[in-house]
Amino acid sequence: MSEPRTPVFAANWKMSHGPAETGAFVERFAARHGPRGDATVVVFPPAISLAAFAAAASGRPDLEFGVQDVHTEVEGAHTSGISAAMVPATGATWGLAGHSERRREFGDTDVDVGRKLVRLLEVGLRPVLCVGETLDEREAGRLATVLETQIRDALRPLGREGRARLAYAYEPVWAIGTGRTASPADAAEAHAIIREQLVRAEGCDAERAVILYGGSVKPANIDALLAAPGVDGVLVGGASLDPDSWAAICAAGR
Ligand code: PGA
C-alpha cells in the first residue's frame, strides 16, 4: 500500500504584511496554532518580510516559510530581482513558481517558470509549481490541455531528481480572489488530470507528489475541499491574511 501524503497548508500573502505586520501575525497565529506532526504549515510572505518571519517564528520550527518568486537568472543587473541563491540564508525552505498573478501581471511564460524551478532546486528549496486555467479556457473545454501544457513545459529543463521534489498547486484563475471556489468535484477532476500527467512524465513521483488546491479557500470550505480525492492541501491567499482565519484553516482534519 502507498504511504499517505502529508497534508500541506500553505499561505500566499502576495503583497500584504510588511515586516512589522509579519511579526504581529506570527505572534498571534502561534498562540492559536500548536505544532501538529500530521501536517505541514508554510507561509509565503513578501520577500521583504522573510527575515521578519524567520525572527518571529524562531521558536517555532514547525512554521515553515518560502519565497513567492525568484528571478530566472542567478545574478546580474536585474533591478528589483531576487536570486534564488539569496533565499536560503533567510531560513526559507520553499518557493512558489508560476502563480497566475506572475503570469498575468509580469508575463511569466512556462519557459520562465521552468527556469525558476531550476533556480529553486539548485539551492535546495522545495518548489511549488502553480498551474490553472482561466474561465475562457475552462468554458472552451481546454482544462486538460492547459494543465498538461503548463506542466510539460515547466518540467522540461528539470532532471529526474528535481522532478521528484516538486509540489504542485492547482489554482483555477477564475477562483482566485473572486470568492468563487471550485467545487470539491472540480478540484478532484483537475487534480486527477495533473496526477495522471505525472504518471506519464519521466522522473515524477506521481504517487508521492503533493497537489494543493488554491482559489477562495476559507474556514467554511476547507473541510470539503480537503476531503476531495487527490487534494493534498491548500494554497490560501485572502483567508490566510488574518491569523485567526489562518489558524482555523490550519486546524482542519486535526
Ligand atoms: P485566494 O488566493 O485564496 O485569495 O483566492 C489564492 C492564491 O492566489 O494563491
PDB file of C-alpha atoms and ligand atoms in Angstrom:
ATOM      1  CA  MET A   1       0.000   0.000   0.000  1.00  0.00           C
ATOM      2  CA  SER A   2       1.263   3.505  -0.731  1.00  0.00           C
ATOM      3  CA  GLU A   3       2.076   5.904   2.113  1.00  0.00           C
ATOM      4  CA  PRO A   4      -0.426   8.700   2.661  1.00  0.00           C
ATOM      5  CA  ARG A   5       0.812  12.123   1.586  1.00  0.00           C
ATOM      6  CA  THR A   6       1.322  14.633   4.412  1.00  0.00           C
ATOM      7  CA  PRO A   7      -1.196  17.470   4.003  1.00  0.00           C
ATOM      8  CA  VAL A   8       0.236  20.942   3.382  1.00  0.00           C
ATOM      9  CA  PHE A   9      -1.447  24.180   4.474  1.00  0.00           C
ATOM     10  CA  ALA A  10       0.218  26.985   2.534  1.00  0.00           C
ATOM     11  CA  ALA A  11      -0.449  30.727   2.877  1.00  0.00           C
ATOM     12  CA  ASN A  12       0.304  33.066  -0.006  1.00  0.00           C
ATOM     13  CA  TRP A  13       0.361  36.596   1.398  1.00  0.00           C
ATOM     14  CA  LYS A  14       1.018  38.178  -2.014  1.00  0.00           C
ATOM     15  CA  MET A  15       1.747  41.907  -1.423  1.00  0.00           C
ATOM     16  CA  SER A  16       0.362  42.007   2.125  1.00  0.00           C
ATOM     17  CA  HIS A  17       2.100  42.121   5.528  1.00  0.00           C
ATOM     18  CA  GLY A  18       5.361  44.049   5.658  1.00  0.00           C
ATOM     19  CA  PRO A  19       7.951  43.264   8.338  1.00  0.00           C
ATOM     20  CA  ALA A  20       6.028  44.922  11.196  1.00  0.00           C
ATOM     21  CA  GLU A  21       2.712  43.177  10.418  1.00  0.00           C
ATOM     22  CA  THR A  22       4.551  39.900   9.895  1.00  0.00           C
ATOM     23  CA  GLY A  23       5.899  39.874  13.445  1.00  0.00           C
ATOM     24  CA  ALA A  24       2.463  40.633  14.888  1.00  0.00           C
ATOM     25  CA  PHE A  25       0.828  37.977  12.700  1.00  0.00           C
ATOM     26  CA  VAL A  26       3.242  35.228  13.737  1.00  0.00           C
ATOM     27  CA  GLU A  27       2.808  36.056  17.404  1.00  0.00           C
ATOM     28  CA  ARG A  28      -0.985  35.824  17.218  1.00  0.00           C
ATOM     29  CA  PHE A  29      -1.065  32.803  14.910  1.00  0.00           C
ATOM     30  CA  ALA A  30       1.466  30.881  17.022  1.00  0.00           C
ATOM     31  CA  ALA A  31      -0.688  31.463  20.101  1.00  0.00           C
ATOM     32  CA  ARG A  32      -3.666  29.899  18.310  1.00  0.00           C
ATOM     33  CA  HIS A  33      -1.982  27.121  16.387  1.00  0.00           C
ATOM     34  CA  GLY A  34       0.045  24.484  18.202  1.00  0.00           C
ATOM     35  CA  PRO A  35       2.554  22.363  16.276  1.00  0.00           C
ATOM     36  CA  ARG A  36       0.995  19.374  14.525  1.00  0.00           C
ATOM     37  CA  GLY A  37       3.059  16.453  13.368  1.00  0.00           C
ATOM     38  CA  ASP A  38       0.496  15.281  10.834  1.00  0.00           C
ATOM     39  CA  ALA A  39       0.596  18.310   8.510  1.00  0.00           C
ATOM     40  CA  THR A  40       2.979  20.935   7.156  1.00  0.00           C
ATOM     41  CA  VAL A  41       2.242  24.651   7.587  1.00  0.00           C
ATOM     42  CA  VAL A  42       4.117  27.005   5.270  1.00  0.00           C
ATOM     43  CA  VAL A  43       3.760  30.753   4.719  1.00  0.00           C
ATOM     44  CA  PHE A  44       4.885  32.706   1.667  1.00  0.00           C
ATOM     45  CA  PRO A  45       5.349  36.304   2.877  1.00  0.00           C
ATOM     46  CA  PRO A  46       6.529  39.103   0.580  1.00  0.00           C
ATOM     47  CA  ALA A  47      10.320  38.805   0.176  1.00  0.00           C
ATOM     48  CA  ILE A  48      10.895  41.932   2.240  1.00  0.00           C
ATOM     49  CA  SER A  49       9.265  40.166   5.210  1.00  0.00           C
ATOM     50  CA  LEU A  50      11.160  36.864   5.068  1.00  0.00           C
ATOM     51  CA  ALA A  51      13.692  37.934   7.712  1.00  0.00           C
ATOM     52  CA  ALA A  52      10.926  39.227   9.972  1.00  0.00           C
ATOM     53  CA  PHE A  53       9.068  35.940   9.587  1.00  0.00           C
ATOM     54  CA  ALA A  54      12.214  33.981  10.435  1.00  0.00           C
ATOM     55  CA  ALA A  55      12.846  36.091  13.530  1.00  0.00           C
ATOM     56  CA  ALA A  56       9.257  35.922  14.764  1.00  0.00           C
ATOM     57  CA  ALA A  57       8.987  32.175  14.160  1.00  0.00           C
ATOM     58  CA  SER A  58      12.433  31.287  15.525  1.00  0.00           C
ATOM     59  CA  GLY A  59      10.918  29.387  18.431  1.00  0.00           C
ATOM     60  CA  ARG A  60       8.541  27.503  16.146  1.00  0.00           C
ATOM     61  CA  PRO A  61      10.493  25.365  13.673  1.00  0.00           C
ATOM     62  CA  ASP A  62       7.206  23.746  12.622  1.00  0.00           C
ATOM     63  CA  LEU A  63       6.232  27.007  10.881  1.00  0.00           C
ATOM     64  CA  GLU A  64       7.928  26.740   7.505  1.00  0.00           C
ATOM     65  CA  PHE A  65       8.184  29.598   5.025  1.00  0.00           C
ATOM     66  CA  GLY A  66       9.150  30.352   1.490  1.00  0.00           C
ATOM     67  CA  VAL A  67       9.633  32.923  -1.246  1.00  0.00           C
ATOM     68  CA  GLN A  68       6.812  33.885  -3.647  1.00  0.00           C
ATOM     69  CA  ASP A  69       9.020  34.279  -6.711  1.00  0.00           C
ATOM     70  CA  VAL A  70      12.645  34.307  -7.821  1.00  0.00           C
ATOM     71  CA  HIS A  71      14.411  35.622 -10.920  1.00  0.00           C
ATOM     72  CA  THR A  72      15.208  33.289 -13.802  1.00  0.00           C
ATOM     73  CA  GLU A  73      18.892  34.322 -13.514  1.00  0.00           C
ATOM     74  CA  VAL A  74      21.283  33.597 -10.652  1.00  0.00           C
ATOM     75  CA  GLU A  75      22.893  37.047 -10.681  1.00  0.00           C
ATOM     76  CA  GLY A  76      23.390  40.168 -12.723  1.00  0.00           C
ATOM     77  CA  ALA A  77      21.950  43.581 -13.480  1.00  0.00           C
ATOM     78  CA  HIS A  78      18.270  42.890 -12.763  1.00  0.00           C
ATOM     79  CA  THR A  79      16.972  45.763 -10.671  1.00  0.00           C
ATOM     80  CA  SER A  80      14.450  44.526  -8.078  1.00  0.00           C
ATOM     81  CA  GLY A  81      15.179  40.897  -8.904  1.00  0.00           C
ATOM     82  CA  ILE A  82      15.616  38.311  -6.171  1.00  0.00           C
ATOM     83  CA  SER A  83      18.052  35.496  -6.831  1.00  0.00           C
ATOM     84  CA  ALA A  84      17.117  32.064  -5.520  1.00  0.00           C
ATOM     85  CA  ALA A  85      20.695  31.874  -4.239  1.00  0.00           C
ATOM     86  CA  MET A  86      19.889  34.646  -1.740  1.00  0.00           C
ATOM     87  CA  VAL A  87      16.907  32.889  -0.247  1.00  0.00           C
ATOM     88  CA  PRO A  88      18.277  30.013   1.894  1.00  0.00           C
ATOM     89  CA  ALA A  89      20.183  32.450   4.132  1.00  0.00           C
ATOM     90  CA  THR A  90      16.808  33.782   5.314  1.00  0.00           C
ATOM     91  CA  GLY A  91      15.858  30.337   6.562  1.00  0.00           C
ATOM     92  CA  ALA A  92      13.161  29.921   3.904  1.00  0.00           C
ATOM     93  CA  THR A  93      12.881  26.402   2.512  1.00  0.00           C
ATOM     94  CA  TRP A  94      10.102  26.699  -0.101  1.00  0.00           C
ATOM     95  CA  GLY A  95       9.497  28.681  -3.297  1.00  0.00           C
ATOM     96  CA  LEU A  96       6.467  29.325  -5.486  1.00  0.00           C
ATOM     97  CA  ALA A  97       6.777  29.396  -9.264  1.00  0.00           C
ATOM     98  CA  GLY A  98       4.171  30.092 -11.889  1.00  0.00           C
ATOM     99  CA  HIS A  99       1.499  31.811  -9.829  1.00  0.00           C
ATOM    100  CA  SER A 100      -1.187  33.127 -12.183  1.00  0.00           C
ATOM    101  CA  GLU A 101      -0.612  36.692 -10.967  1.00  0.00           C
ATOM    102  CA  ARG A 102       3.030  36.415 -12.017  1.00  0.00           C
ATOM    103  CA  ARG A 103       1.943  35.026 -15.376  1.00  0.00           C
ATOM    104  CA  ARG A 104      -0.677  37.737 -15.909  1.00  0.00           C
ATOM    105  CA  GLU A 105       0.998  40.829 -14.454  1.00  0.00           C
ATOM    106  CA  PHE A 106       4.650  40.091 -15.210  1.00  0.00           C
ATOM    107  CA  GLY A 107       4.340  37.926 -18.312  1.00  0.00           C
ATOM    108  CA  ASP A 108       5.993  34.829 -16.830  1.00  0.00           C
ATOM    109  CA  THR A 109       5.844  32.127 -19.502  1.00  0.00           C
ATOM    110  CA  ASP A 110       6.006  28.364 -18.978  1.00  0.00           C
ATOM    111  CA  VAL A 111       9.643  28.531 -20.077  1.00  0.00           C
ATOM    112  CA  ASP A 112      10.372  31.190 -17.433  1.00  0.00           C
ATOM    113  CA  VAL A 113       8.574  29.068 -14.848  1.00  0.00           C
ATOM    114  CA  GLY A 114      10.766  26.091 -15.755  1.00  0.00           C
ATOM    115  CA  ARG A 115      13.900  28.195 -15.311  1.00  0.00           C
ATOM    116  CA  LYS A 116      12.666  29.413 -11.946  1.00  0.00           C
ATOM    117  CA  LEU A 117      12.085  25.822 -10.854  1.00  0.00           C
ATOM    118  CA  VAL A 118      15.680  25.027 -11.815  1.00  0.00           C
ATOM    119  CA  ARG A 119      16.923  28.009  -9.778  1.00  0.00           C
ATOM    120  CA  LEU A 120      14.890  26.977  -6.726  1.00  0.00           C
ATOM    121  CA  LEU A 121      16.065  23.372  -6.921  1.00  0.00           C
ATOM    122  CA  GLU A 122      19.713  24.365  -7.367  1.00  0.00           C
ATOM    123  CA  VAL A 123      19.760  25.946  -3.929  1.00  0.00           C
ATOM    124  CA  GLY A 124      17.778  23.227  -2.211  1.00  0.00           C
ATOM    125  CA  LEU A 125      14.433  24.994  -1.961  1.00  0.00           C
ATOM    126  CA  ARG A 126      11.247  22.989  -2.365  1.00  0.00           C
ATOM    127  CA  PRO A 127       9.294  24.393  -5.329  1.00  0.00           C
ATOM    128  CA  VAL A 128       5.534  24.570  -5.684  1.00  0.00           C
ATOM    129  CA  LEU A 129       4.589  24.732  -9.359  1.00  0.00           C
ATOM    130  CA  CYS A 130       1.304  26.641  -9.726  1.00  0.00           C
ATOM    131  CA  VAL A 131      -0.938  25.832 -12.666  1.00  0.00           C
ATOM    132  CA  GLY A 132      -4.531  26.592 -13.581  1.00  0.00           C
ATOM    133  CA  GLU A 133      -6.913  27.588 -16.325  1.00  0.00           C
ATOM    134  CA  THR A 134      -8.784  30.832 -16.981  1.00  0.00           C
ATOM    135  CA  LEU A 135     -12.563  30.886 -17.225  1.00  0.00           C
ATOM    136  CA  ASP A 136     -12.383  31.211 -21.028  1.00  0.00           C
ATOM    137  CA  GLU A 137     -10.122  28.182 -21.243  1.00  0.00           C
ATOM    138  CA  ARG A 138     -12.404  26.144 -18.992  1.00  0.00           C
ATOM    139  CA  GLU A 139     -15.511  27.134 -20.953  1.00  0.00           C
ATOM    140  CA  ALA A 140     -13.777  26.207 -24.186  1.00  0.00           C
ATOM    141  CA  GLY A 141     -13.218  22.694 -22.797  1.00  0.00           C
ATOM    142  CA  ARG A 142      -9.453  23.196 -22.589  1.00  0.00           C
ATOM    143  CA  LEU A 143      -8.880  22.361 -18.902  1.00  0.00           C
ATOM    144  CA  ALA A 144      -6.772  19.250 -19.502  1.00  0.00           C
ATOM    145  CA  THR A 145      -4.797  20.785 -22.384  1.00  0.00           C
ATOM    146  CA  VAL A 146      -3.914  23.892 -20.399  1.00  0.00           C
ATOM    147  CA  LEU A 147      -2.779  21.960 -17.323  1.00  0.00           C
ATOM    148  CA  GLU A 148      -0.806  19.489 -19.397  1.00  0.00           C
ATOM    149  CA  THR A 149       0.961  22.230 -21.368  1.00  0.00           C
ATOM    150  CA  GLN A 150       1.837  24.253 -18.271  1.00  0.00           C
ATOM    151  CA  ILE A 151       3.277  21.196 -16.538  1.00  0.00           C
ATOM    152  CA  ARG A 152       5.068  19.740 -19.547  1.00  0.00           C
ATOM    153  CA  ASP A 153       6.807  22.995 -20.480  1.00  0.00           C
ATOM    154  CA  ALA A 154       7.774  23.883 -16.912  1.00  0.00           C
ATOM    155  CA  LEU A 155       9.202  20.405 -16.234  1.00  0.00           C
ATOM    156  CA  ARG A 156      11.206  20.294 -19.453  1.00  0.00           C
ATOM    157  CA  PRO A 157      14.521  21.657 -18.067  1.00  0.00           C
ATOM    158  CA  LEU A 158      14.361  19.551 -14.890  1.00  0.00           C
ATOM    159  CA  GLY A 159      16.218  16.319 -14.280  1.00  0.00           C
ATOM    160  CA  ARG A 160      14.691  13.298 -12.581  1.00  0.00           C
ATOM    161  CA  GLU A 161      15.928  14.266  -9.140  1.00  0.00           C
ATOM    162  CA  GLY A 162      14.417  17.733  -9.367  1.00  0.00           C
ATOM    163  CA  ARG A 163      11.114  16.466 -10.698  1.00  0.00           C
ATOM    164  CA  ALA A 164      10.736  14.127  -7.765  1.00  0.00           C
ATOM    165  CA  ARG A 165      10.995  17.072  -5.354  1.00  0.00           C
ATOM    166  CA  LEU A 166       8.221  19.242  -6.785  1.00  0.00           C
ATOM    167  CA  ALA A 167       4.914  20.006  -5.176  1.00  0.00           C
ATOM    168  CA  TYR A 168       2.031  21.376  -7.265  1.00  0.00           C
ATOM    169  CA  ALA A 169      -0.813  23.818  -6.759  1.00  0.00           C
ATOM    170  CA  TYR A 170      -3.930  23.697  -8.906  1.00  0.00           C
ATOM    171  CA  GLU A 171      -5.339  27.210  -8.878  1.00  0.00           C
ATOM    172  CA  PRO A 172      -8.154  27.894 -11.330  1.00  0.00           C
ATOM    173  CA  VAL A 173      -7.682  31.556 -12.247  1.00  0.00           C
ATOM    174  CA  TRP A 174     -11.441  32.174 -12.061  1.00  0.00           C
ATOM    175  CA  ALA A 175     -11.466  31.128  -8.391  1.00  0.00           C
ATOM    176  CA  ILE A 176      -8.561  33.294  -7.174  1.00  0.00           C
ATOM    177  CA  GLY A 177      -9.660  36.221  -5.044  1.00  0.00           C
ATOM    178  CA  THR A 178     -13.142  36.061  -6.540  1.00  0.00           C
ATOM    179  CA  GLY A 179     -14.976  34.283  -3.738  1.00  0.00           C
ATOM    180  CA  ARG A 180     -15.916  31.699  -6.338  1.00  0.00           C
ATOM    181  CA  THR A 181     -14.469  28.392  -5.167  1.00  0.00           C
ATOM    182  CA  ALA A 182     -14.087  25.363  -7.368  1.00  0.00           C
ATOM    183  CA  SER A 183     -16.390  22.624  -6.101  1.00  0.00           C
ATOM    184  CA  PRO A 184     -14.694  19.646  -4.473  1.00  0.00           C
ATOM    185  CA  ALA A 185     -15.621  17.707  -7.630  1.00  0.00           C
ATOM    186  CA  ASP A 186     -13.965  20.345  -9.872  1.00  0.00           C
ATOM    187  CA  ALA A 187     -10.823  20.193  -7.737  1.00  0.00           C
ATOM    188  CA  ALA A 188     -10.792  16.389  -7.768  1.00  0.00           C
ATOM    189  CA  GLU A 189     -11.133  16.349 -11.560  1.00  0.00           C
ATOM    190  CA  ALA A 190      -8.245  18.753 -12.106  1.00  0.00           C
ATOM    191  CA  HIS A 191      -6.027  17.047  -9.532  1.00  0.00           C
ATOM    192  CA  ALA A 192      -6.635  13.727 -11.273  1.00  0.00           C
ATOM    193  CA  ILE A 193      -5.588  15.267 -14.604  1.00  0.00           C
ATOM    194  CA  ILE A 194      -2.392  16.574 -13.018  1.00  0.00           C
ATOM    195  CA  ARG A 195      -1.566  13.286 -11.284  1.00  0.00           C
ATOM    196  CA  GLU A 196      -2.241  11.365 -14.473  1.00  0.00           C
ATOM    197  CA  GLN A 197       0.234  13.565 -16.265  1.00  0.00           C
ATOM    198  CA  LEU A 198       2.837  12.987 -13.553  1.00  0.00           C
ATOM    199  CA  VAL A 199       2.412   9.250 -14.059  1.00  0.00           C
ATOM    200  CA  ARG A 200       3.376   9.747 -17.705  1.00  0.00           C
ATOM    201  CA  ALA A 201       6.170  12.298 -17.157  1.00  0.00           C
ATOM    202  CA  GLU A 202       9.606  10.843 -16.721  1.00  0.00           C
ATOM    203  CA  GLY A 203      11.056  11.102 -13.227  1.00  0.00           C
ATOM    204  CA  CYS A 204       7.937  12.390 -11.474  1.00  0.00           C
ATOM    205  CA  ASP A 205       6.804  10.524  -8.409  1.00  0.00           C
ATOM    206  CA  ALA A 206       3.073  10.752  -9.084  1.00  0.00           C
ATOM    207  CA  GLU A 207       2.105   8.706  -6.057  1.00  0.00           C
ATOM    208  CA  ARG A 208       4.014  10.884  -3.601  1.00  0.00           C
ATOM    209  CA  ALA A 209       3.592  14.279  -5.274  1.00  0.00           C
ATOM    210  CA  VAL A 210       1.639  16.715  -3.135  1.00  0.00           C
ATOM    211  CA  ILE A 211      -1.010  18.619  -5.101  1.00  0.00           C
ATOM    212  CA  LEU A 212      -2.595  21.621  -3.366  1.00  0.00           C
ATOM    213  CA  TYR A 213      -5.842  23.336  -4.278  1.00  0.00           C
ATOM    214  CA  GLY A 214      -5.946  27.148  -4.310  1.00  0.00           C
ATOM    215  CA  GLY A 215      -8.700  29.664  -5.006  1.00  0.00           C
ATOM    216  CA  SER A 216     -11.001  31.274  -2.405  1.00  0.00           C
ATOM    217  CA  VAL A 217     -10.258  28.671   0.262  1.00  0.00           C
ATOM    218  CA  LYS A 218     -11.638  29.729   3.649  1.00  0.00           C
ATOM    219  CA  PRO A 219     -12.542  28.185   7.011  1.00  0.00           C
ATOM    220  CA  ALA A 220     -16.069  27.454   5.731  1.00  0.00           C
ATOM    221  CA  ASN A 221     -14.968  25.310   2.775  1.00  0.00           C
ATOM    222  CA  ILE A 222     -11.648  23.825   3.899  1.00  0.00           C
ATOM    223  CA  ASP A 223     -13.088  20.527   5.137  1.00  0.00           C
ATOM    224  CA  ALA A 224     -14.999  19.798   1.932  1.00  0.00           C
ATOM    225  CA  LEU A 225     -12.006  20.656  -0.260  1.00  0.00           C
ATOM    226  CA  LEU A 226      -9.572  18.567   1.764  1.00  0.00           C
ATOM    227  CA  ALA A 227     -11.968  15.650   1.579  1.00  0.00           C
ATOM    228  CA  ALA A 228     -11.941  15.731  -2.238  1.00  0.00           C
ATOM    229  CA  PRO A 229      -9.999  12.824  -3.751  1.00  0.00           C
ATOM    230  CA  GLY A 230      -6.428  13.757  -4.639  1.00  0.00           C
ATOM    231  CA  VAL A 231      -6.436  17.098  -2.786  1.00  0.00           C
ATOM    232  CA  ASP A 232      -3.386  17.015  -0.510  1.00  0.00           C
ATOM    233  CA  GLY A 233      -3.602  20.500   0.928  1.00  0.00           C
ATOM    234  CA  VAL A 234      -4.374  24.104   0.088  1.00  0.00           C
ATOM    235  CA  LEU A 235      -2.712  27.332  -1.045  1.00  0.00           C
ATOM    236  CA  VAL A 236      -4.623  30.204   0.514  1.00  0.00           C
ATOM    237  CA  GLY A 237      -4.475  33.917  -0.303  1.00  0.00           C
ATOM    238  CA  GLY A 238      -7.071  36.241   1.228  1.00  0.00           C
ATOM    239  CA  ALA A 239      -8.155  33.982   4.087  1.00  0.00           C
ATOM    240  CA  SER A 240      -4.550  33.490   5.227  1.00  0.00           C
ATOM    241  CA  LEU A 241      -4.026  37.180   5.996  1.00  0.00           C
ATOM    242  CA  ASP A 242      -5.927  37.113   9.254  1.00  0.00           C
ATOM    243  CA  PRO A 243      -4.174  34.971  11.890  1.00  0.00           C
ATOM    244  CA  ASP A 244      -7.432  33.677  13.356  1.00  0.00           C
ATOM    245  CA  SER A 245      -8.821  32.658   9.966  1.00  0.00           C
ATOM    246  CA  TRP A 246      -5.492  31.051   9.027  1.00  0.00           C
ATOM    247  CA  ALA A 247      -5.413  29.164  12.338  1.00  0.00           C
ATOM    248  CA  ALA A 248      -8.952  27.890  11.684  1.00  0.00           C
ATOM    249  CA  ILE A 249      -7.866  26.636   8.253  1.00  0.00           C
ATOM    250  CA  CYS A 250      -4.719  25.003   9.644  1.00  0.00           C
ATOM    251  CA  ALA A 251      -6.808  23.170  12.248  1.00  0.00           C
ATOM    252  CA  ALA A 252      -8.708  21.238   9.561  1.00  0.00           C
ATOM    253  CA  GLY A 253      -8.632  17.494   9.977  1.00  0.00           C
ATOM    254  CA  ARG A 254      -6.969  17.753  13.366  1.00  0.00           C
TER     255      ARG A 254
HETATM  256  P1  PGA B   1      -7.246  33.428  -2.779  1.00  0.00           P
HETATM  257  O1  PGA B   1      -5.798  33.308  -3.484  1.00  0.00           O
HETATM  258  O2  PGA B   1      -7.267  32.411  -1.646  1.00  0.00           O
HETATM  259  O3  PGA B   1      -7.307  34.846  -2.260  1.00  0.00           O
HETATM  260  O4  PGA B   1      -8.272  33.129  -3.792  1.00  0.00           O
HETATM  261  C1  PGA B   1      -5.186  32.058  -3.684  1.00  0.00           C
HETATM  262  C2  PGA B   1      -3.876  32.224  -4.419  1.00  0.00           C
HETATM  263  O5  PGA B   1      -3.809  33.042  -5.347  1.00  0.00           O
HETATM  264  O6  PGA B   1      -2.863  31.567  -4.080  1.00  0.00           O
END
